[in-house]
């Protein structure tokens, strides 16, 4: 129950010019759709606003595993995820054609659009999705007003900005992006298959870069319903000719950059369009304002190679939607003192800082060629290889050690 009587009305139908809700979520990608589902299932009136009724096939998040699954389970999405994703439980990790180790643990691969559709399907009322574009937002300590391209208006107590790296609306509110590392990384996504149509001899595989000059962190291969998906992560100038070669001749270029991969792939082909993404590391400034809160990439971007983007996003959704929003709505007002509680949350700060730390670590481990990082790189893979060999000789040893350390 909320203290503001203006939000006790049911959400308006699509035929009316004004919609009233508790929370207006701008941006219907993964962050916004998950937040909308969590809040709607808790009984809050939400308006999820996105210009696309069906999210397009974009190259974004394509796999989830480890602690991220525990977060999805906590938020109540794991069962729905299993219905749209392809599960795998073992990853063969190689470098220079040799096995480094084998990662064991539950993970899922999927097209990003399917993940967004899954999140939206968890909203109790499909009409909570408004297919439109927000052109202006007016925020205050009390009620927030949103203008849509169609001429409609939305009124809410809180606005959640989940627009990813699209910053036009934030810019109008005086929120700016500070670039920490321009063109930090380049990612490629494509699907492969053997030419003889036989399955690959592995469930999933990670092949690490062999030379610092190549700037390759790793190539990750994992199953999705459409085949074997490939994600290639690089720290290299996006204007380098190699980027064009990866788009035009991906098979030959991948094997030239990662020759140790050939025995594991055999005669393969790329079966769909090669997509790529250049990522800047950025954080926002001027974001502490009444009535509006930023989550996911709208607040801080991530390095895809570090694999921390989904973890950060889930922490944002969990802390905002299960801890702060329910409490904020029980009292009048939506001033900065409330909004600052979310940005000061210890779990959120830790996730944001860890994401930046891992981004810098992956880049240095991949590309730095000074003697200090060369030694560190060799020790990193040597330690993993030795641990794997010991675990092969004494099965279960590693699990017991990790369990003892957690105790």
CSV table of C-alpha atoms in Angstrom, one decimal:
chain,number,residue,atom,x,y,z
A,1,UNK,CA,0.0,0.0,0.0
A,2,UNK,CA,1.3,3.5,-0.9
A,3,UNK,CA,0.9,6.8,0.9
A,4,UNK,CA,0.2,8.7,-2.3
A,5,UNK,CA,-3.5,8.5,-3.2
A,6,UNK,CA,-2.7,9.4,-6.9
A,7,UNK,CA,-1.4,5.9,-7.5
A,8,UNK,CA,-4.3,3.9,-6.1
A,9,UNK,CA,-6.0,3.8,-9.5
A,10,UNK,CA,-5.5,0.8,-11.7
A,11,UNK,CA,-3.1,1.2,-14.6
A,12,UNK,CA,-4.9,2.8,-17.5
A,13,UNK,CA,-5.7,0.9,-20.7
A,14,UNK,CA,-3.9,1.5,-24.0
A,15,UNK,CA,-6.8,3.5,-25.3
A,16,UNK,CA,-6.5,6.3,-22.8
A,17,UNK,CA,-4.1,9.3,-22.9
A,18,UNK,CA,-2.8,9.0,-19.3
A,19,UNK,CA,-1.4,6.0,-17.4
A,20,UNK,CA,-0.9,6.1,-13.6
A,21,UNK,CA,1.4,3.6,-11.9
A,22,UNK,CA,3.6,3.2,-8.8
A,23,UNK,CA,6.8,2.7,-10.9
A,24,UNK,CA,7.5,3.7,-14.5
A,25,UNK,CA,10.4,1.7,-16.0
A,26,UNK,CA,11.9,3.2,-19.1
A,27,UNK,CA,13.7,0.6,-21.2
A,28,UNK,CA,12.5,-2.9,-21.8
A,29,UNK,CA,15.8,-4.8,-22.2
A,30,UNK,CA,17.0,-7.3,-19.6
A,31,UNK,CA,17.4,-4.9,-16.7
A,32,UNK,CA,14.1,-3.1,-17.2
A,33,UNK,CA,12.1,-6.3,-17.9
A,34,UNK,CA,13.5,-8.2,-14.9
A,35,UNK,CA,12.8,-5.2,-12.7
A,36,UNK,CA,9.3,-4.9,-14.1
A,37,UNK,CA,8.5,-8.6,-13.4
A,38,UNK,CA,9.9,-8.5,-9.9
A,39,UNK,CA,7.9,-5.4,-8.9
A,40,UNK,CA,4.7,-6.5,-10.7
A,41,UNK,CA,4.8,-9.9,-9.0
A,42,UNK,CA,5.1,-8.1,-5.6
A,43,UNK,CA,1.8,-6.3,-6.3
A,44,UNK,CA,3.1,-2.9,-7.4
A,45,UNK,CA,1.5,-1.2,-10.4
A,46,UNK,CA,4.2,-0.8,-13.0
A,47,UNK,CA,4.4,0.6,-16.5
A,48,UNK,CA,7.2,-0.8,-18.6
A,49,UNK,CA,7.9,1.5,-21.5
A,50,UNK,CA,9.8,0.4,-24.6
A,51,UNK,CA,9.5,1.2,-28.2
A,52,UNK,CA,9.6,-2.5,-29.2
A,53,UNK,CA,6.9,-5.0,-28.5
A,54,UNK,CA,9.3,-7.8,-29.3
A,55,UNK,CA,12.9,-7.3,-28.4
A,56,UNK,CA,15.2,-7.6,-31.5
A,57,UNK,CA,18.0,-10.1,-32.0
A,58,UNK,CA,20.9,-8.1,-30.5
A,59,UNK,CA,24.4,-9.3,-29.5
A,60,UNK,CA,24.4,-8.8,-25.8
A,61,UNK,CA,24.3,-11.3,-22.9
A,62,UNK,CA,24.3,-14.9,-24.2
A,63,UNK,CA,25.3,-17.1,-21.3
A,64,UNK,CA,24.7,-17.3,-17.5
A,65,UNK,CA,26.3,-19.4,-14.9
A,66,UNK,CA,27.8,-19.6,-11.4
A,67,UNK,CA,26.6,-17.1,-8.9
A,68,UNK,CA,24.3,-15.5,-11.5
A,69,UNK,CA,22.1,-18.6,-11.4
A,70,UNK,CA,21.7,-18.3,-7.6
A,71,UNK,CA,20.6,-14.7,-8.1
A,72,UNK,CA,18.1,-15.7,-10.7
A,73,UNK,CA,16.8,-18.4,-8.4
A,74,UNK,CA,16.4,-15.9,-5.6
A,75,UNK,CA,14.5,-13.6,-7.9
A,76,UNK,CA,12.3,-16.4,-9.1
A,77,UNK,CA,13.4,-16.7,-12.7
A,78,UNK,CA,15.4,-19.9,-12.9
A,79,UNK,CA,12.5,-22.2,-13.9
A,80,UNK,CA,11.5,-19.8,-16.7
A,81,UNK,CA,15.1,-19.6,-17.9
A,82,UNK,CA,15.5,-23.3,-18.2
A,83,UNK,CA,12.6,-23.4,-20.6
A,84,UNK,CA,14.2,-21.0,-23.1
A,85,UNK,CA,17.9,-21.7,-22.6
A,86,UNK,CA,20.3,-24.6,-23.4
A,87,UNK,CA,22.0,-26.1,-20.4
A,88,UNK,CA,25.6,-27.2,-20.2
A,89,UNK,CA,27.6,-28.5,-17.3
A,90,UNK,CA,31.2,-28.7,-18.4
A,91,UNK,CA,33.6,-26.4,-20.2
A,92,UNK,CA,36.9,-27.5,-21.7
A,93,UNK,CA,39.5,-24.8,-21.3
A,94,UNK,CA,42.4,-24.7,-23.6
A,95,UNK,CA,45.4,-22.6,-24.5
A,96,UNK,CA,48.0,-23.1,-27.3
A,97,UNK,CA,46.1,-26.3,-28.1
A,98,UNK,CA,46.6,-27.9,-24.7
A,99,UNK,CA,44.0,-28.4,-21.9
A,100,UNK,CA,44.3,-25.9,-19.1
A,101,UNK,CA,41.5,-27.4,-17.0
A,102,UNK,CA,37.9,-28.3,-17.1
A,103,UNK,CA,35.2,-26.1,-15.5
A,104,UNK,CA,32.3,-28.0,-14.0
A,105,UNK,CA,29.1,-26.3,-13.1
A,106,UNK,CA,25.6,-25.5,-14.3
A,107,UNK,CA,25.4,-22.9,-17.0
A,108,UNK,CA,23.0,-21.8,-19.8
A,109,UNK,CA,23.3,-20.4,-23.3
A,110,UNK,CA,20.6,-18.5,-25.1
A,111,UNK,CA,19.9,-15.6,-27.6
A,112,UNK,CA,19.5,-12.3,-25.7
A,113,UNK,CA,16.1,-11.7,-27.2
A,114,UNK,CA,14.8,-14.9,-25.7
A,115,UNK,CA,16.1,-13.9,-22.3
A,116,UNK,CA,14.3,-10.6,-22.5
A,117,UNK,CA,11.1,-12.3,-23.7
A,118,UNK,CA,11.4,-14.7,-20.7
A,119,UNK,CA,11.6,-11.8,-18.3
A,120,UNK,CA,8.7,-10.0,-19.8
A,121,UNK,CA,6.6,-13.2,-19.8
A,122,UNK,CA,6.9,-13.2,-16.0
A,123,UNK,CA,4.9,-10.0,-15.6
A,124,UNK,CA,1.4,-10.9,-14.4
A,125,UNK,CA,-0.4,-8.4,-16.6
A,126,UNK,CA,1.0,-8.2,-20.2
A,127,UNK,CA,-0.8,-4.8,-20.6
A,128,UNK,CA,1.8,-3.3,-18.2
A,129,UNK,CA,4.1,-3.1,-21.3
A,130,UNK,CA,3.5,0.1,-23.1
A,131,UNK,CA,5.0,0.1,-26.6
A,132,UNK,CA,6.0,3.7,-27.1
A,133,UNK,CA,9.0,6.0,-26.7
A,134,UNK,CA,9.6,8.3,-23.8
A,135,UNK,CA,10.5,11.8,-25.1
A,136,UNK,CA,10.7,13.7,-21.8
A,137,UNK,CA,10.7,13.1,-18.0
A,138,UNK,CA,9.9,15.7,-15.4
A,139,UNK,CA,11.0,14.6,-11.9
A,140,UNK,CA,10.3,16.0,-8.4
A,141,UNK,CA,10.2,15.0,-4.8
A,142,UNK,CA,6.6,13.8,-5.3
A,143,UNK,CA,5.2,12.6,-8.6
A,144,UNK,CA,7.1,12.0,-11.8
A,145,UNK,CA,5.7,12.8,-15.3
A,146,UNK,CA,6.7,11.2,-18.5
A,147,UNK,CA,5.7,12.3,-22.0
A,148,UNK,CA,5.5,9.7,-24.8
A,149,UNK,CA,6.0,10.1,-28.5
A,150,UNK,CA,2.4,9.1,-29.1
A,151,UNK,CA,1.1,12.0,-27.0
A,152,UNK,CA,0.3,9.8,-24.0
A,153,UNK,CA,1.4,10.7,-20.5
A,154,UNK,CA,2.5,8.4,-17.7
A,155,UNK,CA,2.5,9.5,-14.0
A,156,UNK,CA,4.4,7.5,-11.4
A,157,UNK,CA,5.9,8.0,-8.0
A,158,UNK,CA,9.3,6.6,-9.2
A,159,UNK,CA,11.0,6.3,-12.6
A,160,UNK,CA,13.5,3.5,-13.1
A,161,UNK,CA,15.8,4.4,-16.0
A,162,UNK,CA,17.0,1.1,-17.6
A,163,UNK,CA,17.9,2.4,-21.1
A,164,UNK,CA,21.4,0.8,-21.3
A,165,UNK,CA,23.9,3.0,-23.0
A,166,UNK,CA,21.3,5.1,-24.8
A,167,UNK,CA,21.8,8.3,-22.9
A,168,UNK,CA,19.5,10.9,-24.5
A,169,UNK,CA,16.9,10.9,-21.7
A,170,UNK,CA,19.5,11.0,-19.0
A,171,UNK,CA,21.3,13.8,-20.8
A,172,UNK,CA,18.1,15.9,-20.8
A,173,UNK,CA,18.0,15.5,-17.0
A,174,UNK,CA,21.6,16.7,-16.6
A,175,UNK,CA,23.1,13.2,-16.1
A,176,UNK,CA,26.4,12.8,-17.9
A,177,UNK,CA,28.6,9.9,-18.7
A,178,UNK,CA,32.3,10.0,-17.6
A,179,UNK,CA,34.5,7.8,-19.8
A,180,UNK,CA,36.9,5.7,-17.8
A,181,UNK,CA,38.4,3.8,-20.7
A,182,UNK,CA,37.4,4.6,-24.3
A,183,UNK,CA,37.0,1.6,-26.7
A,184,UNK,CA,38.1,-0.6,-23.8
A,185,UNK,CA,37.2,-3.9,-25.5
A,186,UNK,CA,35.7,-5.4,-28.7
A,187,UNK,CA,33.4,-8.4,-28.7
A,188,UNK,CA,32.2,-10.6,-31.6
A,189,UNK,CA,29.3,-13.0,-31.7
A,190,UNK,CA,28.5,-15.7,-34.2
A,191,UNK,CA,27.2,-19.3,-34.5
A,192,UNK,CA,29.2,-22.2,-35.9
A,193,UNK,CA,28.6,-25.8,-37.0
A,194,UNK,CA,30.7,-28.6,-38.4
A,195,UNK,CA,30.5,-28.9,-42.2
A,196,UNK,CA,29.7,-32.6,-41.9
A,197,UNK,CA,26.8,-31.7,-39.5
A,198,UNK,CA,28.2,-33.9,-36.7
A,199,UNK,CA,28.2,-32.5,-33.2
A,200,UNK,CA,31.4,-31.1,-31.7
A,201,UNK,CA,33.3,-33.3,-29.3
A,202,UNK,CA,32.8,-31.0,-26.3
A,203,UNK,CA,29.8,-29.5,-24.4
A,204,UNK,CA,31.4,-26.1,-24.3
A,205,UNK,CA,34.9,-24.8,-24.8
A,206,UNK,CA,37.0,-21.8,-23.9
A,207,UNK,CA,40.2,-21.0,-25.9
A,208,UNK,CA,42.5,-18.4,-24.4
A,209,UNK,CA,44.6,-16.1,-26.5
A,210,UNK,CA,48.2,-17.2,-27.3
A,211,UNK,CA,50.1,-13.9,-28.0
A,212,UNK,CA,49.7,-10.5,-26.2
A,213,UNK,CA,50.1,-8.8,-29.6
A,214,UNK,CA,46.8,-10.3,-30.8
A,215,UNK,CA,44.9,-8.8,-27.9
A,216,UNK,CA,42.7,-11.8,-27.6
A,217,UNK,CA,41.4,-12.6,-24.1
A,218,UNK,CA,39.4,-15.7,-25.1
A,219,UNK,CA,36.9,-17.4,-27.4
A,220,UNK,CA,34.0,-18.9,-25.7
A,221,UNK,CA,32.0,-21.7,-27.4
A,222,UNK,CA,28.7,-22.9,-25.8
A,223,UNK,CA,25.4,-24.4,-26.9
A,224,UNK,CA,22.3,-22.5,-27.7
A,225,UNK,CA,19.2,-23.8,-29.3
A,226,UNK,CA,20.3,-22.7,-32.7
A,227,UNK,CA,23.7,-24.4,-32.6
A,228,UNK,CA,27.1,-23.7,-31.1
A,229,UNK,CA,27.5,-20.1,-30.2
A,230,UNK,CA,30.9,-18.3,-30.3
A,231,UNK,CA,31.8,-15.2,-28.3
A,232,UNK,CA,35.2,-13.7,-29.0
A,233,UNK,CA,36.6,-11.1,-26.6
A,234,UNK,CA,39.5,-8.8,-27.6
A,235,UNK,CA,41.4,-5.8,-26.3
A,236,UNK,CA,42.5,-4.2,-29.5
A,237,UNK,CA,41.9,-1.1,-31.5
A,238,UNK,CA,38.5,-1.5,-33.2
A,239,UNK,CA,39.8,0.3,-36.3
A,240,UNK,CA,42.4,-2.4,-36.8
A,241,UNK,CA,42.0,-4.3,-40.1
A,242,UNK,CA,41.7,-7.6,-38.2
A,243,UNK,CA,38.2,-6.5,-37.2
A,244,UNK,CA,37.1,-6.3,-40.9
A,245,UNK,CA,38.7,-9.7,-41.5
A,246,UNK,CA,36.8,-11.3,-38.6
A,247,UNK,CA,33.5,-10.1,-40.2
A,248,UNK,CA,34.4,-11.1,-43.7
A,249,UNK,CA,36.4,-14.3,-43.2
A,250,UNK,CA,35.6,-15.4,-39.6
A,251,UNK,CA,36.6,-19.1,-40.0
A,252,UNK,CA,40.1,-18.4,-41.4
A,253,UNK,CA,40.7,-15.4,-39.2
A,254,UNK,CA,39.8,-17.2,-36.0
A,255,UNK,CA,42.1,-20.1,-36.8
A,256,UNK,CA,44.9,-17.8,-37.7
A,257,UNK,CA,44.6,-16.0,-34.4
A,258,UNK,CA,44.0,-19.2,-32.4
A,259,UNK,CA,45.8,-22.0,-34.2
A,260,UNK,CA,45.6,-24.3,-31.3
A,261,UNK,CA,41.8,-24.4,-31.8
A,262,UNK,CA,41.9,-26.3,-35.1
A,263,UNK,CA,42.0,-29.9,-33.7
A,264,UNK,CA,39.0,-29.2,-31.5
A,265,UNK,CA,36.8,-27.6,-34.3
A,266,UNK,CA,37.7,-29.6,-37.3
A,267,UNK,CA,36.2,-28.4,-40.6
A,268,UNK,CA,33.6,-25.8,-39.4
A,269,UNK,CA,31.7,-22.9,-40.8
A,270,UNK,CA,30.0,-19.8,-39.5
A,271,UNK,CA,26.2,-20.2,-40.0
A,272,UNK,CA,24.9,-16.7,-39.3
A,273,UNK,CA,25.9,-13.0,-39.4
A,274,UNK,CA,29.0,-12.0,-37.4
A,275,UNK,CA,28.0,-9.3,-34.9
A,276,UNK,CA,30.4,-7.1,-33.0
A,277,UNK,CA,30.3,-4.6,-30.2
A,278,UNK,CA,32.8,-1.9,-29.1
A,279,UNK,CA,32.5,-1.2,-25.4
A,280,UNK,CA,33.6,1.9,-23.5
A,281,UNK,CA,33.9,1.7,-19.7
A,282,UNK,CA,31.8,4.6,-18.3
A,283,UNK,CA,30.0,5.7,-15.2
A,284,UNK,CA,27.4,8.4,-14.8
A,285,UNK,CA,27.6,11.7,-12.9
A,286,UNK,CA,24.8,13.9,-11.7
A,287,UNK,CA,22.5,10.9,-11.3
A,288,UNK,CA,21.4,11.6,-7.7
A,289,UNK,CA,18.1,13.3,-8.4
A,290,UNK,CA,14.6,13.0,-6.8
A,291,UNK,CA,12.1,10.6,-8.3
A,292,UNK,CA,14.5,8.7,-10.6
A,293,UNK,CA,17.0,5.9,-10.3
A,294,UNK,CA,19.4,4.3,-12.9
A,295,UNK,CA,20.1,0.6,-13.1
A,296,UNK,CA,22.3,-1.7,-15.2
A,297,UNK,CA,24.3,-0.2,-18.1
A,298,UNK,CA,22.4,3.1,-17.7
A,299,UNK,CA,24.4,3.6,-14.5
A,300,UNK,CA,27.7,1.9,-15.3
A,301,UNK,CA,29.0,-0.1,-18.3
A,302,UNK,CA,31.0,-3.3,-18.1
A,303,UNK,CA,33.7,-5.2,-19.9
A,304,UNK,CA,32.0,-8.2,-21.6
A,305,UNK,CA,35.1,-10.3,-21.2
A,306,UNK,CA,35.0,-9.9,-17.5
A,307,UNK,CA,31.6,-11.6,-17.3
A,308,UNK,CA,30.4,-9.2,-14.6
A,309,UNK,CA,27.6,-7.4,-16.4
A,310,UNK,CA,24.7,-9.8,-15.6
A,311,UNK,CA,25.9,-10.1,-12.0
A,312,UNK,CA,25.9,-6.3,-11.6
A,313,UNK,CA,22.5,-6.0,-13.3
A,314,UNK,CA,21.0,-8.7,-11.0
A,315,UNK,CA,22.4,-7.0,-7.9
A,316,UNK,CA,20.8,-3.8,-9.0
A,317,UNK,CA,17.4,-5.4,-9.6
A,318,UNK,CA,17.5,-7.4,-6.4
A,319,UNK,CA,18.5,-4.5,-4.1
A,320,UNK,CA,16.3,-1.9,-5.7
A,321,UNK,CA,13.2,-4.0,-6.3
A,322,UNK,CA,13.1,-6.2,-3.2
A,323,UNK,CA,14.6,-3.9,-0.6
A,324,UNK,CA,14.3,-0.2,-1.5
A,325,UNK,CA,11.3,0.4,-3.7
A,326,UNK,CA,8.8,-1.5,-1.4
A,327,UNK,CA,10.1,0.6,1.6
A,328,UNK,CA,10.0,3.9,-0.3
A,329,UNK,CA,6.4,3.4,-1.4
A,330,UNK,CA,5.2,3.1,2.1
A,331,UNK,CA,5.9,6.7,2.9
A,332,UNK,CA,5.2,10.0,1.1
A,333,UNK,CA,7.7,11.6,-1.2
A,334,UNK,CA,10.5,10.3,-3.4
A,335,UNK,CA,13.3,12.8,-2.6
A,336,UNK,CA,17.1,12.4,-2.9
A,337,UNK,CA,17.4,11.0,0.6
A,338,UNK,CA,15.5,8.0,-0.5
A,339,UNK,CA,17.2,7.6,-3.9
A,340,UNK,CA,20.7,7.9,-2.3
A,341,UNK,CA,20.0,4.8,-0.2
A,342,UNK,CA,20.1,2.6,-3.3
A,343,UNK,CA,23.3,4.2,-4.7
A,344,UNK,CA,24.9,3.8,-1.2
A,345,UNK,CA,24.0,0.1,-0.9
A,346,UNK,CA,27.0,-2.0,0.1
A,347,UNK,CA,26.2,-4.8,-2.2
A,348,UNK,CA,25.6,-2.5,-5.2
A,349,UNK,CA,28.9,-0.6,-4.6
A,350,UNK,CA,30.8,-3.9,-4.2
A,351,UNK,CA,29.4,-5.2,-7.5
A,352,UNK,CA,30.2,-2.0,-9.3
A,353,UNK,CA,33.7,-1.9,-8.0
A,354,UNK,CA,34.3,-5.6,-8.7
A,355,UNK,CA,33.2,-5.1,-12.3
A,356,UNK,CA,35.7,-2.3,-12.9
A,357,UNK,CA,38.4,-4.2,-11.2
A,358,UNK,CA,37.9,-7.3,-13.3
A,359,UNK,CA,37.7,-5.2,-16.5
A,360,UNK,CA,41.2,-3.8,-15.8
A,361,UNK,CA,42.5,-7.2,-14.8
A,362,UNK,CA,41.3,-9.0,-17.9
A,363,UNK,CA,42.8,-6.3,-20.2
A,364,UNK,CA,46.2,-6.4,-18.4
A,365,UNK,CA,46.3,-10.2,-18.3
A,366,UNK,CA,45.6,-10.3,-22.0
A,367,UNK,CA,47.6,-7.5,-23.4
A,368,UNK,CA,50.4,-6.3,-21.0
A,369,UNK,CA,53.8,-7.6,-22.2
A,370,UNK,CA,56.1,-6.3,-19.5
A,371,UNK,CA,58.0,-8.9,-17.4
A,372,UNK,CA,55.7,-8.5,-14.4
A,373,UNK,CA,52.5,-9.3,-16.2
A,374,UNK,CA,54.3,-12.0,-18.3
A,375,UNK,CA,55.2,-13.8,-15.2
A,376,UNK,CA,51.8,-13.3,-13.7
A,377,UNK,CA,50.1,-14.7,-16.9
A,378,UNK,CA,52.3,-17.8,-16.9
A,379,UNK,CA,51.7,-18.4,-13.2
A,380,UNK,CA,47.9,-17.9,-13.7
A,381,UNK,CA,47.6,-20.7,-16.3
A,382,UNK,CA,50.2,-22.9,-14.6
A,383,UNK,CA,48.3,-22.8,-11.3
A,384,UNK,CA,45.1,-23.8,-13.1
A,385,UNK,CA,46.8,-26.6,-15.0
A,386,UNK,CA,48.4,-28.1,-11.9
A,387,UNK,CA,45.2,-27.9,-9.9
A,388,UNK,CA,43.4,-29.7,-12.7
A,389,UNK,CA,46.0,-32.5,-12.9
A,390,UNK,CA,45.9,-33.0,-9.1
A,391,UNK,CA,42.1,-33.2,-9.3
A,392,UNK,CA,42.3,-35.8,-12.0
A,393,UNK,CA,44.6,-37.9,-9.9
A,394,UNK,CA,42.5,-37.4,-6.8
A,395,UNK,CA,38.9,-36.8,-8.0
A,396,UNK,CA,36.9,-34.6,-5.7
A,397,UNK,CA,40.0,-33.1,-4.1
A,398,UNK,CA,39.3,-29.6,-5.4
A,399,UNK,CA,35.7,-29.6,-4.3
A,400,UNK,CA,36.7,-30.7,-0.8
A,401,UNK,CA,39.3,-28.0,-0.5
A,402,UNK,CA,36.8,-25.3,-1.7
A,403,UNK,CA,34.2,-26.6,0.7
A,404,UNK,CA,36.7,-26.4,3.6
A,405,UNK,CA,37.6,-22.8,2.7
A,406,UNK,CA,34.0,-21.8,2.6
A,407,UNK,CA,33.3,-23.4,6.0
